[in-house]
Tab-separated table of C-alpha atoms and ligand atoms in Angstrom:
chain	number	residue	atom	x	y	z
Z	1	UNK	CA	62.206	71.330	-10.105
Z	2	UNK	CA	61.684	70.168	-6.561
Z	3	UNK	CA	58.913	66.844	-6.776
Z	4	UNK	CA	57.455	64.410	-4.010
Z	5	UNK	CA	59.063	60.962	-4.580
Z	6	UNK	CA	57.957	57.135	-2.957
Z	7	UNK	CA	61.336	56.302	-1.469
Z	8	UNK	CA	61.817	52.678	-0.408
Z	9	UNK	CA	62.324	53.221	3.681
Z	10	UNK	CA	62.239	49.212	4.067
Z	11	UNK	CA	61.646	45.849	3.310
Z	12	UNK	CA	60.486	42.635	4.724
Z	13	UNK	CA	59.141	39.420	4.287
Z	14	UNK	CA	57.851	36.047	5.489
Z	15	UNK	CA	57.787	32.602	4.204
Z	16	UNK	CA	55.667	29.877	6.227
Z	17	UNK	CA	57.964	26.920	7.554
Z	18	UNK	CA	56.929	24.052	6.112
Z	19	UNK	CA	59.095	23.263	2.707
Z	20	UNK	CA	56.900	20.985	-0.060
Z	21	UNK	CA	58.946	19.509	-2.647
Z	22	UNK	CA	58.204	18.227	-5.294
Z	23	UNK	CA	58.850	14.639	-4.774
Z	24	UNK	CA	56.538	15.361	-1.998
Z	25	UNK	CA	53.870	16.426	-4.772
Z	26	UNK	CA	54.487	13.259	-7.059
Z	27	UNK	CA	53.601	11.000	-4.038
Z	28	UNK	CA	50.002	12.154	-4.573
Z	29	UNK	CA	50.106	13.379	-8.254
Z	30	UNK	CA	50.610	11.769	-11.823
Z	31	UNK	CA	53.917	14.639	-11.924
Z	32	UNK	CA	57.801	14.188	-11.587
Z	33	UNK	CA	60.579	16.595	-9.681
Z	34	UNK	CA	62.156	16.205	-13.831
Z	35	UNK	CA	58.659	17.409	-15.240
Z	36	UNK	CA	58.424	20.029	-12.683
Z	37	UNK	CA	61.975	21.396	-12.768
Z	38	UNK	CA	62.089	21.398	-16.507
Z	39	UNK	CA	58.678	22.999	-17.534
Z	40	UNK	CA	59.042	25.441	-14.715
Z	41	UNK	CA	62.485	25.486	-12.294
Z	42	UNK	CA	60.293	25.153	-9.636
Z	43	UNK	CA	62.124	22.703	-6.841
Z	44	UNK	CA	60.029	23.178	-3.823
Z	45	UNK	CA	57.424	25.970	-2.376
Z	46	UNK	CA	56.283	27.111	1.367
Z	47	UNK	CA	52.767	26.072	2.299
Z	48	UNK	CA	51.386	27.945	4.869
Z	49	UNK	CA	50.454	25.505	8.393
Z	50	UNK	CA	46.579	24.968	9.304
Z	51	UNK	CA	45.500	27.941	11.129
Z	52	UNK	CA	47.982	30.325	9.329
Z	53	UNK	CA	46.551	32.920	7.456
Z	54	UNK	CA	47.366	35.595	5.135
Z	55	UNK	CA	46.942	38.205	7.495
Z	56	UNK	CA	49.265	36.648	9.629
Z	57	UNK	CA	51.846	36.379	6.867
Z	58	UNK	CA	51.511	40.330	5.734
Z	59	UNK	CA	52.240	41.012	9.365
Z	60	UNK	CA	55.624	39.614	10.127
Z	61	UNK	CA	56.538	40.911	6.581
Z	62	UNK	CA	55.095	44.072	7.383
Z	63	UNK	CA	56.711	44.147	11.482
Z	64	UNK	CA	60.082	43.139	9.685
Z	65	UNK	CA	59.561	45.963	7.052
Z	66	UNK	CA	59.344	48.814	9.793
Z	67	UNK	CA	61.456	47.454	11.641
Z	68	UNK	CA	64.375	48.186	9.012
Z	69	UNK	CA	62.636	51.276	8.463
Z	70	UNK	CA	62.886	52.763	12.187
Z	71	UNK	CA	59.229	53.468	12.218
Z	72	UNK	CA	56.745	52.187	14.569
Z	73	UNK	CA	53.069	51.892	13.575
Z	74	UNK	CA	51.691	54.687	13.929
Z	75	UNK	CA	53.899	56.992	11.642
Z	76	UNK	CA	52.221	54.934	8.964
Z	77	UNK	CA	49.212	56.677	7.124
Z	78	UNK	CA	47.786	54.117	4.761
Z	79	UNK	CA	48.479	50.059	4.465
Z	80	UNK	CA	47.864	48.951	0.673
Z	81	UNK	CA	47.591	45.534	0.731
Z	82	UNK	CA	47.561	43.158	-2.310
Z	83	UNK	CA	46.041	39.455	-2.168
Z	84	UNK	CA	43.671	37.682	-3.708
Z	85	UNK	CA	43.196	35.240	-0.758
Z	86	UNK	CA	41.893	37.299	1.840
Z	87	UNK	CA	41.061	36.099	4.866
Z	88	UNK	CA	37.186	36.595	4.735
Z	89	UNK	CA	34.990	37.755	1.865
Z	90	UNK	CA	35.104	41.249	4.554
Z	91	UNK	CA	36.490	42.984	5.738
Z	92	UNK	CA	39.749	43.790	4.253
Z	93	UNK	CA	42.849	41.772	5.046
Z	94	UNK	CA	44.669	44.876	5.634
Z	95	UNK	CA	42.274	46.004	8.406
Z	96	UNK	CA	43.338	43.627	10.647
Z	97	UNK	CA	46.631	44.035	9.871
Z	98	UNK	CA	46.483	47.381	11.217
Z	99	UNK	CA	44.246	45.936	13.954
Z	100	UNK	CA	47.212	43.847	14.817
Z	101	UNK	CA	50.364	45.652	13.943
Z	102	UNK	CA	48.799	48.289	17.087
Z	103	UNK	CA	47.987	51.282	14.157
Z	104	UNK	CA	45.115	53.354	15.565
Z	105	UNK	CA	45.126	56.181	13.229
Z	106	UNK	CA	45.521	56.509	9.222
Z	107	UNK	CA	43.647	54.061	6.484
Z	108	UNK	CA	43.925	50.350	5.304
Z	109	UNK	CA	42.510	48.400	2.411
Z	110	UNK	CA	43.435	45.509	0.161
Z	111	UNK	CA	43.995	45.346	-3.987
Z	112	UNK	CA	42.691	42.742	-6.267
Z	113	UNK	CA	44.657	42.665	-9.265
Z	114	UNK	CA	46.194	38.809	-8.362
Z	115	UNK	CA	49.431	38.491	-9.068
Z	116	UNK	CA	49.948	41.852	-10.146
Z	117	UNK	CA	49.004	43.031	-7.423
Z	118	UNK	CA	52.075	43.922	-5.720
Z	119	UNK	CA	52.839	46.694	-9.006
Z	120	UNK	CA	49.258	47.726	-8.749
Z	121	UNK	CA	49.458	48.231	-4.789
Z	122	UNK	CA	52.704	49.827	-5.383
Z	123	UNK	CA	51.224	51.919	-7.733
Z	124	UNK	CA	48.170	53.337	-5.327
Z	125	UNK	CA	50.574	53.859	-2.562
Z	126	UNK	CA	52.984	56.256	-4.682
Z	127	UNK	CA	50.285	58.134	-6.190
Z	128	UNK	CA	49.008	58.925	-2.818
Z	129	UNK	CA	52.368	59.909	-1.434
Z	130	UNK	CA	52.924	62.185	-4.857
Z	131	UNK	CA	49.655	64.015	-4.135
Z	132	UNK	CA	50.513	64.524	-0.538
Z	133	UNK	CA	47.669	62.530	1.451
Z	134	UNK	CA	50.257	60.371	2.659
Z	135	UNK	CA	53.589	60.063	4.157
Z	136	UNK	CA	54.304	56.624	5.260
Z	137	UNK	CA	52.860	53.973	3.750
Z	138	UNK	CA	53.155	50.100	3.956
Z	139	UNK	CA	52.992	48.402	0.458
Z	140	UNK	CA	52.403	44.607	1.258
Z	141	UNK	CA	51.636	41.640	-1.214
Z	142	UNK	CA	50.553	38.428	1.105
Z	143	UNK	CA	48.842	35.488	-0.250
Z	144	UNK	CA	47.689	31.415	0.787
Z	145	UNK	CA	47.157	30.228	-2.752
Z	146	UNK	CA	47.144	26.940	-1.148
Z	147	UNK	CA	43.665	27.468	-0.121
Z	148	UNK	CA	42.096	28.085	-3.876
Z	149	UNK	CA	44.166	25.671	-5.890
Z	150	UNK	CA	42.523	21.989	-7.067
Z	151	UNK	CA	45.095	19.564	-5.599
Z	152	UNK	CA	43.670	17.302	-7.432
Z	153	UNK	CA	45.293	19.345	-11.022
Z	154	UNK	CA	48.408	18.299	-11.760
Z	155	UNK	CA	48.547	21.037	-14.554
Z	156	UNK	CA	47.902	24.313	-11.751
Z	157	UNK	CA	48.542	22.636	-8.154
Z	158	UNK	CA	52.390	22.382	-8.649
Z	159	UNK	CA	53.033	25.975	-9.696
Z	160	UNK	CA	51.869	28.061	-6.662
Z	161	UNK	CA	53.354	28.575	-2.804
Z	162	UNK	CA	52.433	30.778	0.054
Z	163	UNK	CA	54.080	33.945	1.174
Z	164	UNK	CA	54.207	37.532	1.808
Z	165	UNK	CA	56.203	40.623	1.254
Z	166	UNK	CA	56.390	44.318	2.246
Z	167	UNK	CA	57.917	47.845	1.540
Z	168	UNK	CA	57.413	50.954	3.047
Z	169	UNK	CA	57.145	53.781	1.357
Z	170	UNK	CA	58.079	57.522	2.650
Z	171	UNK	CA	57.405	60.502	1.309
Z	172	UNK	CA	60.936	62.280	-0.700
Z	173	UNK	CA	62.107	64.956	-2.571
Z	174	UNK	CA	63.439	64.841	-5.780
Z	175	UNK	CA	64.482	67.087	-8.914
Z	176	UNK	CA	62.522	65.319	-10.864
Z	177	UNK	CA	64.993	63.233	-12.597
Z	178	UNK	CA	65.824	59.639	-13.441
Z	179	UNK	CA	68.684	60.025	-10.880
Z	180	UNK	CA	66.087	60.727	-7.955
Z	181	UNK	CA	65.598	57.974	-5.038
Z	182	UNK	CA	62.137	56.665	-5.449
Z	183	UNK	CA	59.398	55.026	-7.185
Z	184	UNK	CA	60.420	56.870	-10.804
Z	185	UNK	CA	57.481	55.770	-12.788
Z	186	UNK	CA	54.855	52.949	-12.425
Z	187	UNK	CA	51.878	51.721	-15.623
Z	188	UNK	CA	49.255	49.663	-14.931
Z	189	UNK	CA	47.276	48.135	-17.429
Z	190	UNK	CA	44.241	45.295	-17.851
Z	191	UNK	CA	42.336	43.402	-20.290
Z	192	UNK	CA	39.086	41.677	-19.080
Z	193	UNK	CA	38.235	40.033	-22.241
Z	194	UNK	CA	40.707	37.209	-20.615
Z	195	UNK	CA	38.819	36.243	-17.629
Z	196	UNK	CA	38.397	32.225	-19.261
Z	197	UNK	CA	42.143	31.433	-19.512
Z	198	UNK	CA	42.527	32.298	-15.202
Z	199	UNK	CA	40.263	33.153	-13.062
Z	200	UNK	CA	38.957	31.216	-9.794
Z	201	UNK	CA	35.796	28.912	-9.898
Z	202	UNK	CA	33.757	30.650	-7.133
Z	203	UNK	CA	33.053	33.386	-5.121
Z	204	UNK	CA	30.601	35.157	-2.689
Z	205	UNK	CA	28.039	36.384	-5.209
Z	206	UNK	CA	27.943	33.581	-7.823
Z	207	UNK	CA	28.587	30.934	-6.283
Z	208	UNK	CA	28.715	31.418	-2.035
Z	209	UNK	CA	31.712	29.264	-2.006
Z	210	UNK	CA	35.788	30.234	-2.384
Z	211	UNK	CA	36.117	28.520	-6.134
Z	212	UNK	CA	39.185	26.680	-7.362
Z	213	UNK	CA	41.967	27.844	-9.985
Z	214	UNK	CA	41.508	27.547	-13.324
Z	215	UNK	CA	44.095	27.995	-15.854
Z	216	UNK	CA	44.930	27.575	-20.151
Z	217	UNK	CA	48.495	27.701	-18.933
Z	218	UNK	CA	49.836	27.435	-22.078
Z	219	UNK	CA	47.991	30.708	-23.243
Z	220	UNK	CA	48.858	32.681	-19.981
Z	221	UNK	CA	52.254	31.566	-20.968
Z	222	UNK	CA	52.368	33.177	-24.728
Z	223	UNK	CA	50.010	36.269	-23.584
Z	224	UNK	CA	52.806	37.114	-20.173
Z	225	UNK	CA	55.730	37.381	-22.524
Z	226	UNK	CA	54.612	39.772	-24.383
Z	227	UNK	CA	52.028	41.753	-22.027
Z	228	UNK	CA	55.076	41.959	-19.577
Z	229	UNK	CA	57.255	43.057	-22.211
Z	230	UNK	CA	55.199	45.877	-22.933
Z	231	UNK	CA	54.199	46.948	-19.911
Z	232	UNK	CA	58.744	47.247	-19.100
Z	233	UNK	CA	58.882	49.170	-22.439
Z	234	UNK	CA	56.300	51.600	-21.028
Z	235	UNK	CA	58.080	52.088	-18.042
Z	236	UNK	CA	61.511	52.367	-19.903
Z	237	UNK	CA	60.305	54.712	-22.359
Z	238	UNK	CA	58.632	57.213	-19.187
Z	239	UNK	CA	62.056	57.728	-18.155
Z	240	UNK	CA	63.906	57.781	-21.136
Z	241	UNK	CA	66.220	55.004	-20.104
Z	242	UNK	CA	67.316	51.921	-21.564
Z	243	UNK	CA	67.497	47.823	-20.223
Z	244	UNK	CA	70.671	48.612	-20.175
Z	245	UNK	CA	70.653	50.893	-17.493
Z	246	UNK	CA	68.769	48.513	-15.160
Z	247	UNK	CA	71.025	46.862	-12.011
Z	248	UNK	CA	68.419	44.236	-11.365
Z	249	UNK	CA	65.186	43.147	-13.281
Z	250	UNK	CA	62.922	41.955	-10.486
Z	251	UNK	CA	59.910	40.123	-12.411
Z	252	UNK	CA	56.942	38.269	-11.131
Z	253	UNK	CA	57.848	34.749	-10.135
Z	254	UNK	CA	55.483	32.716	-12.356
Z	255	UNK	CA	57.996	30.340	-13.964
Z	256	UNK	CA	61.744	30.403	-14.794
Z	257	UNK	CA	61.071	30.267	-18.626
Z	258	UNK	CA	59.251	33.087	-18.201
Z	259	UNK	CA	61.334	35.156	-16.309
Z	260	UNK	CA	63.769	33.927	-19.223
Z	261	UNK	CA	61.836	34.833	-22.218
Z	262	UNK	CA	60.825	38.314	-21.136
Z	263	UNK	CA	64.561	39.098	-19.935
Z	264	UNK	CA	65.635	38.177	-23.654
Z	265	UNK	CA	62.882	40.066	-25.171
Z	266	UNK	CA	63.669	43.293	-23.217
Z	267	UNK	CA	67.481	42.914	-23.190
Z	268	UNK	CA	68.206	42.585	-19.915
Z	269	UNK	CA	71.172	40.554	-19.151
Z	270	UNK	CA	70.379	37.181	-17.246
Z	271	UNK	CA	72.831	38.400	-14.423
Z	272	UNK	CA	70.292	41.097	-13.621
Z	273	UNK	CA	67.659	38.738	-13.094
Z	274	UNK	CA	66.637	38.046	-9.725
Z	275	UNK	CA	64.805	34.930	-9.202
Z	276	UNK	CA	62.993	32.945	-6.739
Z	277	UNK	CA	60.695	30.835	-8.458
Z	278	UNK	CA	62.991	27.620	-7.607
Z	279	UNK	CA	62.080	27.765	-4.292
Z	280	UNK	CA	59.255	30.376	-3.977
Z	281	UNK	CA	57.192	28.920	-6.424
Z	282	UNK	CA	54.331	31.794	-7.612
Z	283	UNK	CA	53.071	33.296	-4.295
Z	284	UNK	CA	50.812	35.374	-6.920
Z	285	UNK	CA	50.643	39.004	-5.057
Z	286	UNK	CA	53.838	37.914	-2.982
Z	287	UNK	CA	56.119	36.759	-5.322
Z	288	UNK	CA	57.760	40.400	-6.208
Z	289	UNK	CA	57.835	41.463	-2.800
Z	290	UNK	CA	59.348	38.355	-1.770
Z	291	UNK	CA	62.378	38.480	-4.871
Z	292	UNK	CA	62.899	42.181	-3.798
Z	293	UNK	CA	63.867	41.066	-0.099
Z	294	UNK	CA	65.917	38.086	-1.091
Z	295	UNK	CA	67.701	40.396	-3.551
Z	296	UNK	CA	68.489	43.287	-0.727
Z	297	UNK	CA	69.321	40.451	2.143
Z	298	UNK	CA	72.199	39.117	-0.131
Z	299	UNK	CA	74.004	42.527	-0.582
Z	300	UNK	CA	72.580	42.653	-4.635
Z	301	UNK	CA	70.437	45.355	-4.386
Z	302	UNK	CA	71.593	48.665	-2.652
Z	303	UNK	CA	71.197	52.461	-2.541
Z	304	UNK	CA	71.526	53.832	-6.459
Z	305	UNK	CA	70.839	50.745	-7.734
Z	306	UNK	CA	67.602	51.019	-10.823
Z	307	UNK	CA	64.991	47.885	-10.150
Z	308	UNK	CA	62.680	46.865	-12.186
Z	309	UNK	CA	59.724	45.088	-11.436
Z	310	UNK	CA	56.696	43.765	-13.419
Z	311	UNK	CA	54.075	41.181	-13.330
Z	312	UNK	CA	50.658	39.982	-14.629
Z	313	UNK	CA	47.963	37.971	-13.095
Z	314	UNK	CA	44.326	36.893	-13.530
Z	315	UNK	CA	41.865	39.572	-15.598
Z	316	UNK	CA	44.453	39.610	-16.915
Z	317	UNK	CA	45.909	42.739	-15.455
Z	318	UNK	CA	49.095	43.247	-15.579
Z	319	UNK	CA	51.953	46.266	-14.816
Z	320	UNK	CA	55.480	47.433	-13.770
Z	321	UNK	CA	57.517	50.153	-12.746
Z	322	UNK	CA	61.177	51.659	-11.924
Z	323	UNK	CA	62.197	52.087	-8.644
Z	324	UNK	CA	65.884	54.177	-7.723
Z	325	UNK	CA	66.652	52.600	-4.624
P	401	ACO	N1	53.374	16.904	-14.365
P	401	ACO	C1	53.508	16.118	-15.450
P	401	ACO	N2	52.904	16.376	-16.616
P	401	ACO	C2	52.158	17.501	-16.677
P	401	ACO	C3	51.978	18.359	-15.595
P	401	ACO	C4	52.631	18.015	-14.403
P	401	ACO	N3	52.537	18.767	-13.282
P	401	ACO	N4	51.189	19.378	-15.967
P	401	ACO	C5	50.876	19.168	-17.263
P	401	ACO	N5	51.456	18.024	-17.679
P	401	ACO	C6	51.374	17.418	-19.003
P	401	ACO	C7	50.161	17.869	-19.772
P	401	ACO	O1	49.022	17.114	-19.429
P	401	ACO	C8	50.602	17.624	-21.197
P	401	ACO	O2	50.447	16.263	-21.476
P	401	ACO	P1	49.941	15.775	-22.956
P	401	ACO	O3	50.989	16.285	-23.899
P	401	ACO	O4	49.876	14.313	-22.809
P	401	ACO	O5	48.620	16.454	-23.136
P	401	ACO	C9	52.106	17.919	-21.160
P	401	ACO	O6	52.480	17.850	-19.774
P	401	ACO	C10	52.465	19.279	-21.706
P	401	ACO	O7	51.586	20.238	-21.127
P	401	ACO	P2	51.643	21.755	-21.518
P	401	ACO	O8	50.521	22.471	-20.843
P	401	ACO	O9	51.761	21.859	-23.009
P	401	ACO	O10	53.034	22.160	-20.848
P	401	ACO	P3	53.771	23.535	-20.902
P	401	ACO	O11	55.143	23.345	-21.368
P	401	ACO	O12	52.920	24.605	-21.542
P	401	ACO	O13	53.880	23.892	-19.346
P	401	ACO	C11	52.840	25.276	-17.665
P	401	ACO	C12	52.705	24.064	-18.580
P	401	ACO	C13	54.017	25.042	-16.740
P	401	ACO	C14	51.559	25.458	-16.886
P	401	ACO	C15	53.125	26.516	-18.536
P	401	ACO	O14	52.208	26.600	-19.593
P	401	ACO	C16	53.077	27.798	-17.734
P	401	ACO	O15	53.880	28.036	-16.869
P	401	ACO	N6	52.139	28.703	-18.041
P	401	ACO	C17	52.025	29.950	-17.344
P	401	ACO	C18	51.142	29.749	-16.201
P	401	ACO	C19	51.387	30.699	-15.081
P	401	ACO	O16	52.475	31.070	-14.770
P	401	ACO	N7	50.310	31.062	-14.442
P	401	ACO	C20	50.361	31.791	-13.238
P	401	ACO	C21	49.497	32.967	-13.189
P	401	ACO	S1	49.783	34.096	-14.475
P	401	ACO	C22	51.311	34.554	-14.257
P	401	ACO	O17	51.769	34.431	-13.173
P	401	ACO	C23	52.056	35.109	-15.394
């Protein structure tokens, strides 16, 4: 059976140049590199420089991502793009970075499902592909968490950095097996009864102002494991395949023990875990994004290879899905 399939045309991304460590962080916080590196393996993150904004981020990923895609612009027919910082309340962040990437025909709009939102973007993109309204499209994840975090918390302000990532996604065919190239399955899921242990402290209808993060970390912690978990077992079972048969587990970036805990749980072998989270930090909608294009730079991921990627966020939502590159 002949089926429309999401193939991965290419990937790029974009970390701002400035490096914070840190030691840089315990200069102005009641925090240690040890504490730091041991609760989380974070060493240091990118903040993005005054004047740099998400937008601007999604677009060099996104420029970088057709570029190893030999497609210009305007063969692109929709931009999903996932953030929870946008760049104004309106309009969407993807808007101008069709404005700006010189696209003068197709559709752009942005995804709030925070640091899922790469898997949920993902997610929109291939369904429109599978139902044939789209062709090309540019999946990006692009966030400045440095603007909502409380520098003043010593429990949230160390954990996050600023980024973006992007894939494009062209329409394929396929038989319609687990051996096709292409997005092979993707489940989404939420929960909002969890809004309390994450969520941001403002925004333009309560409050008229952007809000800080606020976060029972240690609760996020127990609930990602498993929520995570479940979500890859979902994705696993769709396809009738096994951790085993993954070549590289590509998880949300939240914190290393994470990452560790949900690799044991599902049985995927550390050596297939690609991670970033030392120096990336969680860059929230970015992080996945970001992993996958570290992962295909170095020569680990290639053509053939099963990825897996998950992640939760703030709702909480949360999601993955299986990708044949
Ligand atoms: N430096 C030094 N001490 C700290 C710091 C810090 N930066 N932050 C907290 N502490 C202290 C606490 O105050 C506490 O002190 P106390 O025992 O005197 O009260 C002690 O360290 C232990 O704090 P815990 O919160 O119990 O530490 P824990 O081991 O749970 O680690 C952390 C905290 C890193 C936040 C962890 O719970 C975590 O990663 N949670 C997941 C959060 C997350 O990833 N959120 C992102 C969005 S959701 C997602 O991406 C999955």
């Amino acid at each position: 059976m002949s089926v429309i399939r999401s193939v991965v045309a290419g990937a790029g991304a974009y970390l701002p140049a400035r490096t914070v460590t840190n030691q840089e962080l315990a200069t102005q916080l009641d925090t240690s590199d040890e504490w730091i590196r041991e609760r989380t393996g974070i060493h240091e993150r990118r903040i993005a420089a005054d004047g740099e904004y998400t937008s601007d981020m999604a677009i060099a990923a996104a420029q970088e991502a057709l570029r190893s895609a030999n497609l210009n612009a305007n063969a692109i027919d929709l931009i999903v793009l996932a953030t929870a910082t946008p760049d104004e309340t309106f309009p969407a962040t993807a808007t101008t970075v069709q404005a700006r990437l010189g696209m003068t025909r197709g559709a752009a709009f942005d995804v709030q499902a925070v640091c899922s939102g790469f898997v949920y973007a993902l997610a929109v993109a291939d369904n429109f592909i599978k139902v044939g309204q789209a062709k090309n499209c540019l999946v990006i994840g692009a966030e400045t968490f440095s603007r909502i975090l409380d520098w003043s918390d010593r429990t949230t302000s160390v954990l996050f950095g600023d980024g973006a990532g992007a894939l494009v996604l062209s329409a394929g065919r396929g038989e319609g097996t687990q051996a096709d190239r292409g997005v092979l399955t993707t489940h989404l899921f939420s929960d909002g009864r969890h809004h309390d242990l994450l969520y941001v402290d403002g925004g333009p209808s309560k409050t008229r102002t952007t809000g800080v993060l606020r976060m029972e970390g240690k609760e996020v912690f127990r609930q990602a494991v498993t929520k995570m978990s479940e979500a890859i077992d979902a994705s696993l079972s769709a396809c009738g395949l096994t951790a085993q048969d993954i070549d590289w587990f590509v998880p949300h970036q939240a914190n290393q023990r994470i990452l560790d805990a949900t690799a044991r749980k599902v049985g995927v072998h550390p050596s297939r875990v690609v991670s970033t989270v030392a120096h990336h930090a969680n860059t929230s909608a970015a992080s996945v994004p970001l992993a996958l294009v570290t992962a295909i730079k170095d020569g680990r991921i290639k053509p053939g290879h099963l990825v897996l990627i998950e992640a939760m966020g703030g709702g909480f939502t949360w999601g993955s899905a299986l990708i044949r590159w």
